[in-house]
Amino acid sequence: MASLDASGTARGAGAGDAIDAPGSGRAGGSRTPRRLRLPRQPMLRHLALAAAGAALCYLVTSLLSPYNDVLAGEIGLYVVALAGLSVLTGMSGQISLGHGAFMAVGAYTAALLANHTGLDLALQLLAAAGTAAVLGAVVGLPATRLRGPYLAGMTLLLALALPPIADRWNSLFGGDQGLVTTPPTAPGDLNAQQWLADIELWLAILTLVVVANLVRSRFGRAFRAVRDDEVAAALAGVHVARTKVIAFVVAAACGGLAGGLLGLTTGVVSTGEFPLTLSIQLLAAMVLGGAGSLVGAWWGAVLLVYLPEWSSSLAGDLQLGAGTSAYLATIIFGAVLIVAMIAAPGGIQGSLRLCWAYVGSRRGGAGTGDAVRGDAVGGDAVRSGAMAGGERPLQDRAPSSGGPAAPRGAAGSPGSAPNVQSNESSNSDG
Amino acid sequence: MLEVRELSVGYGPVTALHAVSFDALPGTITAVLGANGAGKTTLLRTLSGLVRARHGSARFAGDELLGRPVETIARAGVAHVPEGRGIIEELTVAENLELAALWRLGRRDRRAAIAATFETLPRLGTFRDRRASGLSGGERQMLAVGRALVTQPRLLLLDEPSLGLAPLVTAQLMAILADKTAGSEMVVVLVEQNARSALSVSTRAVVLDLGEVVADDESAAVAADVDLRRHYLGY
Amino acid sequence: MTLFVDYSLNGVAQGMIFAALALALVLIFRATRVVNFAQGAMAMMTTFGASTLLEHGVGYWWAFVAALAIGFVLGALVEVLLIRRLEGRSELNPVIVTIGLLVVLEGIAGAVYGNSSRGFPAAYSQTGLVIGHTTVDFSHFDVFVLVAVVVLMLANLVLFRATSLGLQMRASAYAREMSRLLGVRVGRLLTLGWALAGLAGALAGLLTAPTSSFSPYFMDLDLVYAFTAAVVGGLESPVGALVGGLVTGLCISYVGGYLGSGLEPLGALALLIIALMARPKGLFARPPARMV
Ligand SMILES: Nc1ncnc2c1ncn2[C@@H]1O[C@H](COP(=O)(O)OP(=O)(O)OP(=O)(O)O)[C@@H](O)[C@H]1O
Ligand SMILES: [Mg+2]
């Protein structure tokens, strides 16, 4: 918390333009990197970046083939979902194995509204996010009293329990056949795939802007405080239960929006679209991208979309049967997840930051912008993820050894940063 | 005999012990004294294998202790009563004792040793089958010491056994310790904040300050050195 | 009324299986503070192993024992190769690693055995017993399930309460460092805990397979039901696992029977939330010494 306060006070002293490049302050002395990362109006900077990003997306999608447009659009919708999950798990420390359930709720909401009311697309998607958010609040309430594996188990059960409801009342939900959706009509002579991809990517960017501002607000600070130490957060005046529910609501809303978009992409909403594996893959992608990092959401989404593609071409190269190749992606996904958790809990984004920090420290400068954090230099411990735009990475290294009064006791604190290597010998097998 | 030579231990950038050397003789109590953070706990944890040393050696009865796994050291007869509550709260009093003796004594000897412990510490006997979580602070400390003695250790490491005990109980505890040590082959290293009572039962005393030995002498001599007492022992 | 009896009997039979799997979760949670979300997938693997042996003409009981042995070894391997490396890190890491293991195991099973469900033989007849003139929904096989799980529970009870190995396992679960100071080889005992859990899970898989669609995913639902059962029973206590298993089995049997099949997971979710709300303190508040 202390450092967050410090950055808060440094904000007023921030020099220069809203879009000031972080590296340009190199001459300003040792304190400058922190100051420059937080320009006076982050909102403005974000909006400018977002506008540029949106234009870039439009350019890219117009160059891509319709098939690749679909993939690009999927990346966009997964970014939306992963951003929410990142807030929930990476920032507020609550693990969810049931993110697919929120997507299902969003998808069915949007599809039902489209089929029965002919509501505007924007309103459909808003309703999708809203309904999922309500479910998020409902789930978040009991979740406020749970942590770690308990919450994981409960959300896992949620992911398994919701889809059968649609099968049970199949006259409303369309049963196995599902509900057919109509993609939005493209303006002018754009093709439908490109237009949908543009919408999805723009919504991804919009989501990121909203979430990035949220995590910089007092809510974001509350999320991290609760994640790092609930008791301390409560003592510092944070309303722990409310904070946890808000994190759930944000995550669920993102999931719902992503679900609505998924329905549009696949053209049909059925229970088969939301198996347990979807929830698991979302969590895996979020972790692999970098828990708590909004940039990591992009990495995760790319993985989700392209890993099946790559692995089926790999299976082709290896001349595996069609039956086997379908599972190759799953196996790779799981194996990478395990290895990453053991070797690089920071995920892609966390590892990249470490690399940059390493390169930066080799150059002997602390001024390589966002990549170098005071606490990332030296690479003594891989940290899990880092916030987009220069917030602190997951911070809680549980002390692995204390006095005997608290012997390795804090190992239960949430967050996914590994411990500092201490010389405490912990492997008990001689 | 315990021979500690040039022992250095650190935690990351922190140096907790720096070139510590001393001897502890069988049948005597060696007190290790010093202010908070002097490195006393670190010393004991290094001897029992919980913390790895950087340099130096610690030989007990000719065998090197450093570098061996905690369990092996324990099974060789090193009993460590750690700082604070070292008892296992979820087990009963009898189970705590049984567990300690498991790797030191055969089944029959175990039973006899446990019965003997209850004789020395009759209060514990009344709580035999009660969970250790129900014991008071003093009773816990009694159990911790009793549990160490039940293993008939060759090297006994005690980390502030008087912490939180009433003066009367502390005196009782020290008497039991002195009684068990005298005439035995046991080497006892007693870490204490309560320097006065530790010096009253110990033969030699080692005073640590910021990880370095500042005095290593007969207990009586340390107790008589007013400067040393004022400076490092606070009485 | 007969419906109620049938649902109850069915609930008991299912509940016993959940209890076995819940016992596996409890053994692991006690030893290493990890909920093993891959427990169901591990049981699936061992059952596929038994199935392969059966296809190669091995006798039923040999295959049965082999599956238990594979479960034992698999459990130990997972602890040594994966879980041990996560020691001292945040509690989210093992959750994610066991989830990764679940994905890998199901992927491997799918690649090797295909996605379609196969048959798995039952040790005894699966037609309902006839009591008086009515056939009840409880077969010879269900009796076997009941006996097998009761034997498992009793063996577990004896191990933990009456042997010095059990004493050491309990001690090392509660106070790792202190146990080591008393000469207990904690690392090996944690491995043993995982191995025993693997065995219990393998038993659950063998007992589930004949009555379910035996595919790579056939233990997914069982796992969440077992988790519910374990949490209802307190996640720490083997007896709790048995009670929780029965409660969960009955609950989902009634929900499935009276409210419609497909809603069982929702029933379990409700039960889980009620259990967690009713005694959240008892579930996750423990003296820090235990986290050693
Ligand atoms: N696990 C650890 N990690 C980092 N530093 C540690 C650790 N344990 C102890 N230290 C440091 O090592 C030094 C010596 O600590 P130690 O616990 O040995 O002191 P002590 O003499 O036992 O103090 P006290 O009388 O308060 O128990 C202290 O500066 C302490 O901060
Ligand atoms: Mg100390």
PDB file of N, CA, C and O in Angstrom, chain C residues 129-166:
ATOM      1  N   LEU C 129     -32.161 -55.799  -6.267  1.00  0.00           N
ATOM      2  CA  LEU C 129     -32.487 -56.912  -5.369  1.00  0.00           C
ATOM      3  C   LEU C 129     -33.999 -57.043  -5.254  1.00  0.00           C
ATOM      4  O   LEU C 129     -34.729 -56.055  -5.361  1.00  0.00           O
ATOM      5  N   VAL C 130     -34.464 -58.236  -5.016  1.00  0.00           N
ATOM      6  CA  VAL C 130     -35.890 -58.438  -4.783  1.00  0.00           C
ATOM      7  C   VAL C 130     -36.101 -58.659  -3.299  1.00  0.00           C
ATOM      8  O   VAL C 130     -35.531 -59.566  -2.700  1.00  0.00           O
ATOM      9  N   ILE C 131     -36.869 -57.763  -2.702  1.00  0.00           N
ATOM     10  CA  ILE C 131     -37.154 -57.907  -1.279  1.00  0.00           C
ATOM     11  C   ILE C 131     -38.656 -58.127  -1.161  1.00  0.00           C
ATOM     12  O   ILE C 131     -39.449 -57.276  -1.585  1.00  0.00           O
ATOM     13  N   GLY C 132     -39.041 -59.231  -0.601  1.00  0.00           N
ATOM     14  CA  GLY C 132     -40.456 -59.588  -0.608  1.00  0.00           C
ATOM     15  C   GLY C 132     -40.883 -59.796  -2.058  1.00  0.00           C
ATOM     16  O   GLY C 132     -40.343 -60.666  -2.750  1.00  0.00           O
ATOM     17  N   HIS C 133     -41.817 -58.960  -2.507  1.00  0.00           N
ATOM     18  CA  HIS C 133     -42.259 -59.093  -3.890  1.00  0.00           C
ATOM     19  C   HIS C 133     -41.859 -57.902  -4.744  1.00  0.00           C
ATOM     20  O   HIS C 133     -42.114 -57.876  -5.931  1.00  0.00           O
ATOM     21  N   THR C 134     -41.208 -56.918  -4.108  1.00  0.00           N
ATOM     22  CA  THR C 134     -40.856 -55.732  -4.887  1.00  0.00           C
ATOM     23  C   THR C 134     -39.352 -55.715  -5.199  1.00  0.00           C
ATOM     24  O   THR C 134     -38.534 -56.173  -4.403  1.00  0.00           O
ATOM     25  N   THR C 135     -39.037 -55.207  -6.373  1.00  0.00           N
ATOM     26  CA  THR C 135     -37.641 -55.025  -6.753  1.00  0.00           C
ATOM     27  C   THR C 135     -37.224 -53.620  -6.333  1.00  0.00           C
ATOM     28  O   THR C 135     -37.874 -52.647  -6.711  1.00  0.00           O
ATOM     29  N   VAL C 136     -36.190 -53.524  -5.537  1.00  0.00           N
ATOM     30  CA  VAL C 136     -35.744 -52.194  -5.120  1.00  0.00           C
ATOM     31  C   VAL C 136     -34.539 -51.771  -5.955  1.00  0.00           C
ATOM     32  O   VAL C 136     -33.868 -52.599  -6.569  1.00  0.00           O
ATOM     33  N   ASP C 137     -34.311 -50.484  -5.942  1.00  0.00           N
ATOM     34  CA  ASP C 137     -33.232 -49.928  -6.764  1.00  0.00           C
ATOM     35  C   ASP C 137     -31.904 -50.074  -6.031  1.00  0.00           C
ATOM     36  O   ASP C 137     -31.234 -49.080  -5.728  1.00  0.00           O
ATOM     37  N   PHE C 138     -31.534 -51.299  -5.711  1.00  0.00           N
ATOM     38  CA  PHE C 138     -30.281 -51.535  -5.008  1.00  0.00           C
ATOM     39  C   PHE C 138     -29.824 -52.930  -5.399  1.00  0.00           C
ATOM     40  O   PHE C 138     -30.507 -53.912  -5.111  1.00  0.00           O
ATOM     41  N   SER C 139     -28.697 -52.993  -6.096  1.00  0.00           N
ATOM     42  CA  SER C 139     -28.302 -54.268  -6.690  1.00  0.00           C
ATOM     43  C   SER C 139     -27.195 -54.939  -5.881  1.00  0.00           C
ATOM     44  O   SER C 139     -26.688 -54.372  -4.907  1.00  0.00           O
ATOM     45  N   HIS C 140     -26.846 -56.139  -6.307  1.00  0.00           N
ATOM     46  CA  HIS C 140     -25.696 -56.795  -5.699  1.00  0.00           C
ATOM     47  C   HIS C 140     -24.453 -55.924  -5.827  1.00  0.00           C
ATOM     48  O   HIS C 140     -23.636 -55.844  -4.922  1.00  0.00           O
ATOM     49  N   PHE C 141     -24.352 -55.283  -6.990  1.00  0.00           N
ATOM     50  CA  PHE C 141     -23.199 -54.416  -7.191  1.00  0.00           C
ATOM     51  C   PHE C 141     -23.201 -53.276  -6.177  1.00  0.00           C
ATOM     52  O   PHE C 141     -22.156 -52.900  -5.644  1.00  0.00           O
ATOM     53  N   ASP C 142     -24.384 -52.726  -5.914  1.00  0.00           N
ATOM     54  CA  ASP C 142     -24.461 -51.639  -4.931  1.00  0.00           C
ATOM     55  C   ASP C 142     -24.035 -52.115  -3.551  1.00  0.00           C
ATOM     56  O   ASP C 142     -23.398 -51.373  -2.792  1.00  0.00           O
ATOM     57  N   VAL C 143     -24.375 -53.346  -3.240  1.00  0.00           N
ATOM     58  CA  VAL C 143     -23.933 -53.910  -1.959  1.00  0.00           C
ATOM     59  C   VAL C 143     -22.403 -53.965  -1.927  1.00  0.00           C
ATOM     60  O   VAL C 143     -21.762 -53.605  -0.942  1.00  0.00           O
ATOM     61  N   PHE C 144     -21.847 -54.405  -3.072  1.00  0.00           N
ATOM     62  CA  PHE C 144     -20.382 -54.456  -3.164  1.00  0.00           C
ATOM     63  C   PHE C 144     -19.776 -53.066  -2.966  1.00  0.00           C
ATOM     64  O   PHE C 144     -18.778 -52.896  -2.247  1.00  0.00           O
ATOM     65  N   VAL C 145     -20.386 -52.063  -3.614  1.00  0.00           N
ATOM     66  CA  VAL C 145     -19.911 -50.685  -3.454  1.00  0.00           C
ATOM     67  C   VAL C 145     -19.898 -50.303  -1.982  1.00  0.00           C
ATOM     68  O   VAL C 145     -18.903 -49.789  -1.450  1.00  0.00           O
ATOM     69  N   LEU C 146     -21.017 -50.595  -1.328  1.00  0.00           N
ATOM     70  CA  LEU C 146     -21.160 -50.250   0.082  1.00  0.00           C
ATOM     71  C   LEU C 146     -20.045 -50.895   0.907  1.00  0.00           C
ATOM     72  O   LEU C 146     -19.358 -50.239   1.691  1.00  0.00           O
ATOM     73  N   VAL C 147     -19.852 -52.190   0.684  1.00  0.00           N
ATOM     74  CA  VAL C 147     -18.848 -52.919   1.466  1.00  0.00           C
ATOM     75  C   VAL C 147     -17.448 -52.391   1.161  1.00  0.00           C
ATOM     76  O   VAL C 147     -16.645 -52.133   2.067  1.00  0.00           O
ATOM     77  N   ALA C 148     -17.163 -52.192  -0.125  1.00  0.00           N
ATOM     78  CA  ALA C 148     -15.821 -51.752  -0.504  1.00  0.00           C
ATOM     79  C   ALA C 148     -15.486 -50.413   0.139  1.00  0.00           C
ATOM     80  O   ALA C 148     -14.384 -50.220   0.672  1.00  0.00           O
ATOM     81  N   VAL C 149     -16.439 -49.485   0.102  1.00  0.00           N
ATOM     82  CA  VAL C 149     -16.150 -48.160   0.651  1.00  0.00           C
ATOM     83  C   VAL C 149     -16.054 -48.214   2.175  1.00  0.00           C
ATOM     84  O   VAL C 149     -15.203 -47.548   2.770  1.00  0.00           O
ATOM     85  N   VAL C 150     -16.892 -49.029   2.795  1.00  0.00           N
ATOM     86  CA  VAL C 150     -16.804 -49.154   4.250  1.00  0.00           C
ATOM     87  C   VAL C 150     -15.450 -49.735   4.647  1.00  0.00           C
ATOM     88  O   VAL C 150     -14.798 -49.261   5.583  1.00  0.00           O
ATOM     89  N   VAL C 151     -15.006 -50.739   3.899  1.00  0.00           N
ATOM     90  CA  VAL C 151     -13.684 -51.320   4.183  1.00  0.00           C
ATOM     91  C   VAL C 151     -12.597 -50.264   4.020  1.00  0.00           C
ATOM     92  O   VAL C 151     -11.697 -50.121   4.858  1.00  0.00           O
ATOM     93  N   LEU C 152     -12.705 -49.487   2.948  1.00  0.00           N
ATOM     94  CA  LEU C 152     -11.727 -48.409   2.721  1.00  0.00           C
ATOM     95  C   LEU C 152     -11.698 -47.447   3.899  1.00  0.00           C
ATOM     96  O   LEU C 152     -10.639 -47.072   4.408  1.00  0.00           O
ATOM     97  N   MET C 153     -12.880 -47.062   4.355  1.00  0.00           N
ATOM     98  CA  MET C 153     -12.967 -46.097   5.454  1.00  0.00           C
ATOM     99  C   MET C 153     -12.385 -46.683   6.743  1.00  0.00           C
ATOM    100  O   MET C 153     -11.674 -45.999   7.476  1.00  0.00           O
ATOM    101  N   LEU C 154     -12.707 -47.948   6.990  1.00  0.00           N
ATOM    102  CA  LEU C 154     -12.202 -48.570   8.218  1.00  0.00           C
ATOM    103  C   LEU C 154     -10.685 -48.700   8.171  1.00  0.00           C
ATOM    104  O   LEU C 154      -9.995 -48.409   9.154  1.00  0.00           O
ATOM    105  N   ALA C 155     -10.172 -49.121   7.016  1.00  0.00           N
ATOM    106  CA  ALA C 155      -8.722 -49.255   6.886  1.00  0.00           C
ATOM    107  C   ALA C 155      -8.056 -47.913   7.144  1.00  0.00           C
ATOM    108  O   ALA C 155      -7.031 -47.816   7.832  1.00  0.00           O
ATOM    109  N   ASN C 156      -8.684 -46.879   6.614  1.00  0.00           N
ATOM    110  CA  ASN C 156      -8.163 -45.533   6.797  1.00  0.00           C
ATOM    111  C   ASN C 156      -8.161 -45.138   8.278  1.00  0.00           C
ATOM    112  O   ASN C 156      -7.206 -44.584   8.801  1.00  0.00           O
ATOM    113  N   LEU C 157      -9.288 -45.479   8.917  1.00  0.00           N
ATOM    114  CA  LEU C 157      -9.425 -45.137  10.327  1.00  0.00           C
ATOM    115  C   LEU C 157      -8.347 -45.842  11.151  1.00  0.00           C
ATOM    116  O   LEU C 157      -7.692 -45.243  12.006  1.00  0.00           O
ATOM    117  N   VAL C 158      -8.158 -47.116  10.873  1.00  0.00           N
ATOM    118  CA  VAL C 158      -7.152 -47.877  11.614  1.00  0.00           C
ATOM    119  C   VAL C 158      -5.775 -47.293  11.367  1.00  0.00           C
ATOM    120  O   VAL C 158      -4.989 -47.074  12.302  1.00  0.00           O
ATOM    121  N   LEU C 159      -5.488 -47.006  10.114  1.00  0.00           N
ATOM    122  CA  LEU C 159      -4.173 -46.441   9.782  1.00  0.00           C
ATOM    123  C   LEU C 159      -3.911 -45.178  10.579  1.00  0.00           C
ATOM    124  O   LEU C 159      -2.859 -45.019  11.200  1.00  0.00           O
ATOM    125  N   PHE C 160      -4.878 -44.271  10.605  1.00  0.00           N
ATOM    126  CA  PHE C 160      -4.615 -42.980  11.218  1.00  0.00           C
ATOM    127  C   PHE C 160      -4.699 -43.007  12.725  1.00  0.00           C
ATOM    128  O   PHE C 160      -4.007 -42.260  13.404  1.00  0.00           O
ATOM    129  N   ARG C 161      -5.577 -43.850  13.261  1.00  0.00           N
ATOM    130  CA  ARG C 161      -5.800 -43.809  14.710  1.00  0.00           C
ATOM    131  C   ARG C 161      -4.930 -44.809  15.462  1.00  0.00           C
ATOM    132  O   ARG C 161      -4.647 -44.606  16.630  1.00  0.00           O
ATOM    133  N   ALA C 162      -4.560 -45.904  14.827  1.00  0.00           N
ATOM    134  CA  ALA C 162      -3.972 -46.990  15.614  1.00  0.00           C
ATOM    135  C   ALA C 162      -2.547 -47.345  15.220  1.00  0.00           C
ATOM    136  O   ALA C 162      -1.969 -48.239  15.805  1.00  0.00           O
ATOM    137  N   THR C 163      -1.967 -46.681  14.254  1.00  0.00           N
ATOM    138  CA  THR C 163      -0.596 -47.033  13.900  1.00  0.00           C
ATOM    139  C   THR C 163       0.316 -45.836  14.080  1.00  0.00           C
ATOM    140  O   THR C 163      -0.122 -44.690  14.053  1.00  0.00           O
ATOM    141  N   SER C 164       1.602 -46.128  14.249  1.00  0.00           N
ATOM    142  CA  SER C 164       2.539 -45.015  14.427  1.00  0.00           C
ATOM    143  C   SER C 164       2.748 -44.305  13.095  1.00  0.00           C
ATOM    144  O   SER C 164       3.028 -43.107  13.058  1.00  0.00           O
ATOM    145  N   LEU C 165       2.560 -45.025  11.990  1.00  0.00           N
ATOM    146  CA  LEU C 165       2.629 -44.360  10.685  1.00  0.00           C
ATOM    147  C   LEU C 165       1.531 -43.295  10.586  1.00  0.00           C
ATOM    148  O   LEU C 165       1.769 -42.165  10.152  1.00  0.00           O
ATOM    149  N   GLY C 166       0.332 -43.679  11.039  1.00  0.00           N
ATOM    150  CA  GLY C 166      -0.778 -42.726  11.015  1.00  0.00           C
ATOM    151  C   GLY C 166      -0.516 -41.537  11.924  1.00  0.00           C
ATOM    152  O   GLY C 166      -0.820 -40.403  11.584  1.00  0.00           O
TER     153      GLY C 166
END
